[in-house]
Coordinates of C-alpha atoms and ligand atoms in Angstrom, one line a residue:
M1 CA -56.7 -26.5 3.3
A2 CA -55.1 -23.2 2.4
K3 CA -53.3 -23.2 5.7
K4 CA -52.0 -26.7 5.1
L5 CA -50.8 -25.8 1.6
S6 CA -49.0 -22.8 2.9
I7 CA -47.2 -24.9 5.5
V8 CA -46.2 -27.4 2.8
L9 CA -44.9 -24.5 0.7
L10 CA -43.1 -23.0 3.6
V11 CA -41.4 -26.4 4.4
L12 CA -40.5 -26.7 0.7
V13 CA -39.0 -23.3 0.6
L14 CA -37.0 -24.0 3.8
V15 CA -35.7 -27.3 2.4
L16 CA -34.8 -25.8 -0.9
S17 CA -33.0 -22.8 0.6
F18 CA -31.1 -25.2 3.0
A19 CA -30.0 -27.3 0.0
A20 CA -28.9 -24.1 -1.8
G21 CA -27.0 -23.1 1.3
C22 CA -25.3 -26.5 1.5
Q23 CA -24.4 -26.3 -2.2
K24 CA -22.9 -22.8 -1.6
D25 CA -20.8 -24.2 1.3
S26 CA -19.4 -27.1 -0.6
G27 CA -18.7 -25.3 -3.8
G28 CA -18.1 -21.9 -2.1
N29 CA -14.4 -21.7 -2.5
K30 CA -13.9 -19.2 -5.2
V31 CA -11.8 -16.1 -4.4
G32 CA -11.3 -13.2 -6.7
V33 CA -8.0 -11.3 -6.2
L34 CA -7.6 -7.9 -7.8
M35 CA -4.3 -6.1 -8.0
P36 CA -3.8 -2.6 -9.4
T37 CA -0.9 -3.0 -11.8
K38 CA 2.0 -5.2 -12.9
D39 CA 4.2 -2.2 -13.3
L40 CA 5.4 -2.1 -9.7
Q41 CA 7.2 -5.1 -8.4
R42 CA 5.4 -5.3 -5.1
W43 CA 1.9 -6.0 -6.6
N44 CA 3.3 -8.9 -8.6
Q45 CA 4.6 -10.4 -5.4
D46 CA 1.4 -9.6 -3.6
G47 CA -0.6 -11.3 -6.4
D48 CA 1.7 -14.4 -6.6
N49 CA 1.7 -14.8 -2.8
M50 CA -2.1 -14.5 -2.5
K51 CA -2.7 -17.0 -5.4
Q52 CA -0.1 -19.5 -4.1
Q53 CA -1.4 -19.4 -0.4
L54 CA -5.0 -19.5 -1.3
E55 CA -4.5 -22.4 -3.8
A56 CA -2.5 -24.3 -1.2
K57 CA -5.7 -24.1 1.0
G58 CA -7.8 -25.5 -1.8
Y59 CA -9.5 -22.3 -3.0
E60 CA -10.1 -21.6 -6.6
V61 CA -8.4 -18.3 -7.4
D62 CA -9.0 -15.7 -10.1
L63 CA -6.1 -13.2 -10.1
Q64 CA -6.4 -10.1 -12.2
Y65 CA -4.2 -7.0 -12.8
A66 CA -5.8 -3.8 -14.2
S67 CA -2.9 -1.7 -15.6
N68 CA -3.7 1.1 -13.1
D69 CA -7.0 1.6 -15.0
V70 CA -10.0 2.1 -12.8
A71 CA -12.6 1.1 -15.5
T72 CA -10.7 -2.1 -16.1
Q73 CA -10.7 -2.9 -12.4
V74 CA -14.4 -2.3 -12.1
S75 CA -15.2 -4.6 -15.1
Q76 CA -12.9 -7.3 -13.6
I77 CA -15.0 -7.1 -10.4
E78 CA -18.2 -7.3 -12.3
N79 CA -17.0 -10.4 -14.2
M80 CA -16.0 -12.0 -10.9
I81 CA -19.4 -11.3 -9.4
T82 CA -21.0 -12.9 -12.4
A83 CA -18.7 -15.9 -12.1
G84 CA -19.9 -16.4 -8.5
V85 CA -16.9 -15.7 -6.3
D86 CA -17.5 -15.9 -2.6
V87 CA -14.9 -13.4 -1.5
L88 CA -13.3 -10.4 -3.3
V89 CA -9.8 -9.3 -2.2
I90 CA -9.2 -5.9 -3.8
A91 CA -6.1 -3.7 -3.9
S92 CA -7.8 -0.7 -5.4
I93 CA -6.5 1.8 -7.9
D94 CA -8.8 4.6 -6.9
G95 CA -10.1 3.8 -3.4
T96 CA -13.2 6.1 -4.0
A97 CA -14.3 4.5 -7.3
L98 CA -15.8 1.2 -6.3
G99 CA -19.0 2.0 -4.4
A100 CA -21.4 1.1 -7.1
V101 CA -19.8 -2.3 -8.1
L102 CA -19.4 -3.3 -4.5
E103 CA -23.1 -2.7 -3.9
D104 CA -23.7 -5.4 -6.6
A105 CA -21.2 -7.7 -4.9
H106 CA -23.0 -7.2 -1.6
K107 CA -26.4 -8.1 -3.2
E108 CA -24.8 -11.4 -4.1
G109 CA -23.6 -12.0 -0.6
I110 CA -19.9 -11.6 -1.6
V111 CA -17.6 -10.5 1.3
V112 CA -15.2 -7.8 0.3
I113 CA -11.6 -7.5 1.8
A114 CA -9.7 -4.4 1.0
Y115 CA -6.0 -5.4 0.4
D116 CA -3.3 -2.9 1.4
R117 CA -5.4 0.2 0.2
L118 CA -8.6 1.1 2.0
I119 CA -11.8 1.2 -0.2
M120 CA -13.5 4.6 0.6
G121 CA -17.0 5.9 0.9
T122 CA -18.9 2.6 0.9
E123 CA -20.5 0.4 3.6
Y124 CA -19.6 -2.6 1.4
C125 CA -16.0 -2.8 2.3
D126 CA -16.2 -5.6 5.0
Y127 CA -12.6 -5.9 6.2
Y128 CA -9.2 -4.3 5.5
A129 CA -5.7 -5.7 5.8
T130 CA -2.7 -3.5 5.4
F131 CA 0.6 -2.5 6.9
D132 CA 0.5 0.2 9.6
N133 CA 0.7 3.1 7.1
E134 CA 1.2 5.9 9.5
K135 CA 4.1 4.0 11.1
V136 CA 5.7 3.7 7.6
G137 CA 5.8 7.6 7.6
T138 CA 7.0 7.8 11.2
I139 CA 9.9 5.5 10.4
Q140 CA 10.9 7.6 7.4
G141 CA 10.6 10.9 9.4
Q142 CA 12.5 9.6 12.3
Y143 CA 15.2 8.3 10.0
I144 CA 15.8 11.8 8.7
V145 CA 15.9 13.2 12.3
D146 CA 18.4 10.5 13.4
T147 CA 20.6 10.7 10.3
L148 CA 20.9 14.5 10.5
G149 CA 21.3 14.4 14.3
L150 CA 18.4 16.9 14.8
A151 CA 17.3 15.5 18.2
D152 CA 21.0 16.0 19.4
G153 CA 20.8 19.7 18.5
E154 CA 22.2 19.8 15.0
T155 CA 20.8 23.1 13.6
G156 CA 21.7 22.8 9.9
P157 CA 20.0 24.5 8.3
F158 CA 19.3 21.6 5.9
T159 CA 17.5 22.0 2.6
M160 CA 14.6 19.5 2.1
E161 CA 11.8 18.7 -0.4
V162 CA 8.7 16.6 0.3
F163 CA 7.1 14.2 -2.1
A164 CA 3.7 12.5 -1.6
G165 CA 1.9 9.6 -3.2
S166 CA -1.1 9.3 -5.4
P167 CA -4.0 11.6 -4.3
D168 CA -6.5 8.8 -4.9
D169 CA -4.7 6.4 -2.6
N170 CA -5.8 6.8 1.1
N171 CA -2.5 5.3 2.2
A172 CA -0.6 8.2 0.9
K173 CA -2.2 10.6 3.4
F174 CA -1.1 8.4 6.3
F175 CA 2.5 8.0 5.0
N176 CA 2.7 11.8 4.7
K177 CA 1.1 12.4 8.1
G178 CA 3.4 10.0 9.9
A179 CA 6.6 11.6 8.5
I180 CA 5.4 15.3 8.6
D181 CA 4.4 14.9 12.3
V182 CA 7.9 13.9 13.2
L183 CA 9.5 16.6 11.0
T184 CA 7.2 19.5 11.8
P185 CA 9.1 20.9 14.8
Y186 CA 12.3 21.2 12.6
I187 CA 10.4 22.7 9.7
E188 CA 8.9 25.3 12.0
S189 CA 12.1 26.1 13.7
G190 CA 13.9 26.5 10.3
V191 CA 16.4 23.7 10.8
L192 CA 14.8 22.0 7.7
V193 CA 14.2 24.5 4.9
I194 CA 11.7 23.5 2.2
K195 CA 12.9 26.0 -0.5
S196 CA 9.9 25.4 -2.7
G197 CA 7.5 26.0 0.2
E198 CA 5.6 23.0 -1.1
G199 CA 4.1 20.3 1.3
K200 CA 5.1 21.9 4.6
T201 CA 2.0 20.5 6.4
N202 CA 0.0 17.3 6.1
D203 CA -3.1 19.3 4.8
E204 CA -1.1 20.1 1.6
W205 CA -0.2 16.5 0.6
T206 CA -2.6 16.1 -2.3
S207 CA -1.2 19.2 -4.0
I208 CA 2.3 17.6 -4.2
G209 CA 0.9 14.0 -4.7
I210 CA 2.3 12.1 -7.7
Q211 CA -0.6 10.6 -9.7
G212 CA -0.5 6.8 -10.0
W213 CA 2.8 6.8 -7.9
A214 CA 4.6 7.1 -11.3
S215 CA 8.4 7.3 -11.3
E216 CA 8.3 9.6 -14.3
G217 CA 6.0 12.0 -12.4
A218 CA 8.4 12.2 -9.5
Q219 CA 11.4 12.6 -11.9
D220 CA 9.7 15.5 -13.6
R221 CA 8.8 17.2 -10.3
M222 CA 12.4 16.7 -9.0
D223 CA 13.9 18.1 -12.2
N224 CA 11.8 21.2 -11.9
L225 CA 12.6 21.7 -8.2
L226 CA 16.3 21.3 -8.8
T227 CA 16.2 23.8 -11.7
A228 CA 14.1 26.3 -9.8
Y229 CA 15.6 26.2 -6.3
Y230 CA 18.8 24.3 -6.2
A231 CA 21.0 25.8 -9.0
D232 CA 23.4 27.3 -6.5
E233 CA 22.9 25.1 -3.4
N234 CA 22.7 21.4 -2.9
I235 CA 19.6 19.7 -1.7
D236 CA 20.3 17.8 1.5
V237 CA 17.1 15.7 2.1
V238 CA 14.2 14.4 0.0
L239 CA 11.3 12.8 1.8
S240 CA 9.9 10.2 -0.6
P241 CA 7.0 8.0 0.6
N242 CA 8.0 5.0 -1.6
D243 CA 10.4 3.4 -3.9
S244 CA 8.7 4.1 -7.2
L245 CA 9.0 7.8 -6.4
A246 CA 12.5 7.5 -5.0
Q247 CA 13.7 5.9 -8.2
G248 CA 12.3 8.9 -10.2
I249 CA 14.0 11.3 -7.8
T250 CA 17.3 9.4 -8.1
A251 CA 17.1 9.6 -11.9
A252 CA 16.8 13.4 -11.6
L253 CA 19.6 13.7 -9.1
D254 CA 21.8 11.5 -11.3
A255 CA 21.1 13.7 -14.2
A256 CA 21.9 16.8 -12.2
G257 CA 25.3 15.5 -11.3
Y258 CA 24.8 14.3 -7.7
G259 CA 27.0 11.6 -6.4
T260 CA 30.3 13.5 -6.2
G261 CA 32.3 14.9 -3.2
D262 CA 30.9 18.4 -3.8
K263 CA 27.4 17.2 -4.5
P264 CA 26.7 14.1 -2.4
F265 CA 23.4 12.3 -2.8
P266 CA 20.8 13.7 -0.4
V267 CA 19.3 11.7 2.4
L268 CA 16.5 10.0 0.5
T269 CA 13.7 7.8 2.0
G270 CA 11.6 5.1 0.3
Q271 CA 9.3 2.1 0.9
D272 CA 8.7 -1.4 -0.5
C273 CA 12.3 -2.6 -0.8
D274 CA 11.8 -2.9 -4.5
V275 CA 14.8 -4.6 -6.1
N276 CA 15.9 -1.5 -8.0
S277 CA 15.7 0.6 -4.8
V278 CA 17.7 -2.0 -2.8
K279 CA 20.4 -1.8 -5.5
N280 CA 20.3 2.0 -5.2
I281 CA 20.7 1.6 -1.4
I282 CA 23.8 -0.6 -2.0
A283 CA 25.1 1.9 -4.5
G284 CA 24.6 4.8 -1.9
K285 CA 21.9 6.6 -4.0
Q286 CA 19.0 5.9 -1.8
S287 CA 19.3 6.0 2.0
M288 CA 16.7 3.6 3.3
S289 CA 13.4 1.8 2.5
I290 CA 10.6 0.2 4.4
F291 CA 10.2 -3.6 4.3
K292 CA 6.7 -4.7 4.1
D293 CA 6.9 -8.5 3.8
T294 CA 4.1 -9.2 1.4
R295 CA 4.2 -12.9 2.4
D296 CA 2.9 -11.8 5.9
L297 CA 0.1 -9.6 4.4
A298 CA -1.0 -12.4 2.1
A299 CA -1.0 -14.9 5.0
R300 CA -3.1 -12.5 7.0
V301 CA -5.7 -12.1 4.2
V302 CA -5.8 -15.8 3.6
T303 CA -6.7 -16.2 7.3
M304 CA -9.4 -13.6 6.9
V305 CA -10.8 -15.5 3.9
D306 CA -10.8 -18.8 5.9
Q307 CA -12.5 -17.1 8.9
V308 CA -15.1 -15.5 6.6
L309 CA -16.0 -18.7 4.9
A310 CA -16.0 -20.7 8.0
G311 CA -18.5 -18.2 9.5
E312 CA -16.0 -17.5 12.3
E313 CA -15.2 -14.1 13.8
V314 CA -12.6 -12.4 11.7
E315 CA -9.5 -11.4 13.7
T316 CA -8.6 -7.7 13.5
N317 CA -6.4 -5.4 15.5
N318 CA -7.6 -2.0 14.4
T319 CA -10.2 0.1 12.6
Y320 CA -9.8 2.5 9.7
D321 CA -12.4 5.2 8.8
N322 CA -13.5 5.0 5.1
G323 CA -15.8 8.0 5.4
V324 CA -18.9 5.9 5.8
K325 CA -17.9 3.4 8.5
Q326 CA -15.2 2.2 10.7
V327 CA -13.8 -0.8 8.7
P328 CA -12.4 -3.6 10.9
S329 CA -8.8 -3.8 10.0
Y330 CA -5.7 -5.8 10.5
L331 CA -2.4 -3.9 10.5
C332 CA 0.8 -5.8 9.8
D333 CA 4.2 -4.4 10.9
P334 CA 6.4 -2.5 8.5
K335 CA 10.2 -2.7 9.1
F336 CA 13.1 -0.3 8.6
A337 CA 15.6 -1.3 6.0
D338 CA 18.9 0.2 5.0
I339 CA 22.5 -0.8 4.0
T340 CA 23.2 -2.2 7.6
N341 CA 20.4 -4.8 7.7
Y342 CA 19.2 -5.5 4.2
Q343 CA 21.2 -8.7 4.0
E344 CA 19.5 -10.2 7.1
L345 CA 16.1 -8.8 6.4
L346 CA 15.8 -9.5 2.7
V347 CA 18.4 -12.2 1.7
D348 CA 18.7 -14.3 4.7
S349 CA 14.9 -14.4 5.1
G350 CA 14.6 -15.8 1.6
Y351 CA 12.7 -12.8 0.3
Y352 CA 15.3 -12.2 -2.4
T353 CA 18.2 -14.2 -3.6
A354 CA 21.6 -12.6 -3.4
D355 CA 21.7 -12.7 -7.2
Q356 CA 18.6 -10.6 -7.6
L357 CA 20.4 -7.8 -5.9
N358 CA 23.5 -7.9 -8.0
Ligands
BGC401 C1 1.3 0.9 -1.1 C2 2.8 1.1 -1.2 C3 3.2 1.3 -2.7 C4 2.3 2.3 -3.4 C5 2.5 2.4 -4.8 C6 0.6 2.0 -1.7 O1 -0.8 1.9 -1.6 O2 1.0 0.8 0.3 O3 3.5 -0.1 -0.7 O4 4.5 1.7 -2.8 O5 0.9 2.0 -3.1 O6 2.1 1.3 -5.5

């Protein structure tokens, strides 16, 4: 009798859990999308693209921005867990700060996709989609080598300063590594002279990192460097990992009187093709940027979401080490942009209208 009862109970449990499973499938279309800040143009585009593309596929989307505040982002994630999302897509502010809340997400069976920035130190980061971050740095470093003719034997010496991104952003390490690897032979041979001595190797990147990728932080550091080391001599090159920093650096150079025959703007790198930086490229104040087509990244993440929810194998083309595991990753391709190709790359492709760049 007891045996019969337990079989009946077992069947009941199976039927109920099957029904629950079905319910989850039919209603399981909620995706939480978390972006770090509205302050930087790219994250607004990333958020808009994600929302648009997910909604076009019939998903319900909750899109949140966190004003670069970690506690805000954590509570947004908690709310989404409570609201029963199926997938979380997170562009983190501090990649090391989400372990505890993601453990809660995992307990609820929520799949976590790290968007653009890797989530560090947790096994509950399931997938990662980004652009090839090291390649971004390689393109920037190679641009400096090519522009100065270093591989052709130009010996300079050229003065240079190095900037790095936010110390809490894993990407920043890769941007710096990609560039510094290309530039190291010329730093070591004295063709490139870092007068401050700061940031000569990739190991030092956090000590020159600009917290929160703030333009003001970059401007302050550039002001200080110009005053301390470049009162009697021009600076020839500034390696900047992205456009928000490049814009701060440009403001400091402007204020110090750069942009004349005697004091030409230095070679200055960037990343994101932020509207203000493209305008600076057109005005001759910034030399190049990196185009990361956020439409492509969004499309890739939407494909990942589809594959996760369909129970299919998620397509990846790489892995990134987050300190706890090798996270299956998909790297999109970053592209070089400067005055010679911005029209084709950014305007003809429909990314910006010509008006936006006026
Ligand atoms: C992104 C860059 C961006 C930077 C500042 C990085 O994680 O990869 O594209 O410029 O954050 O927001």
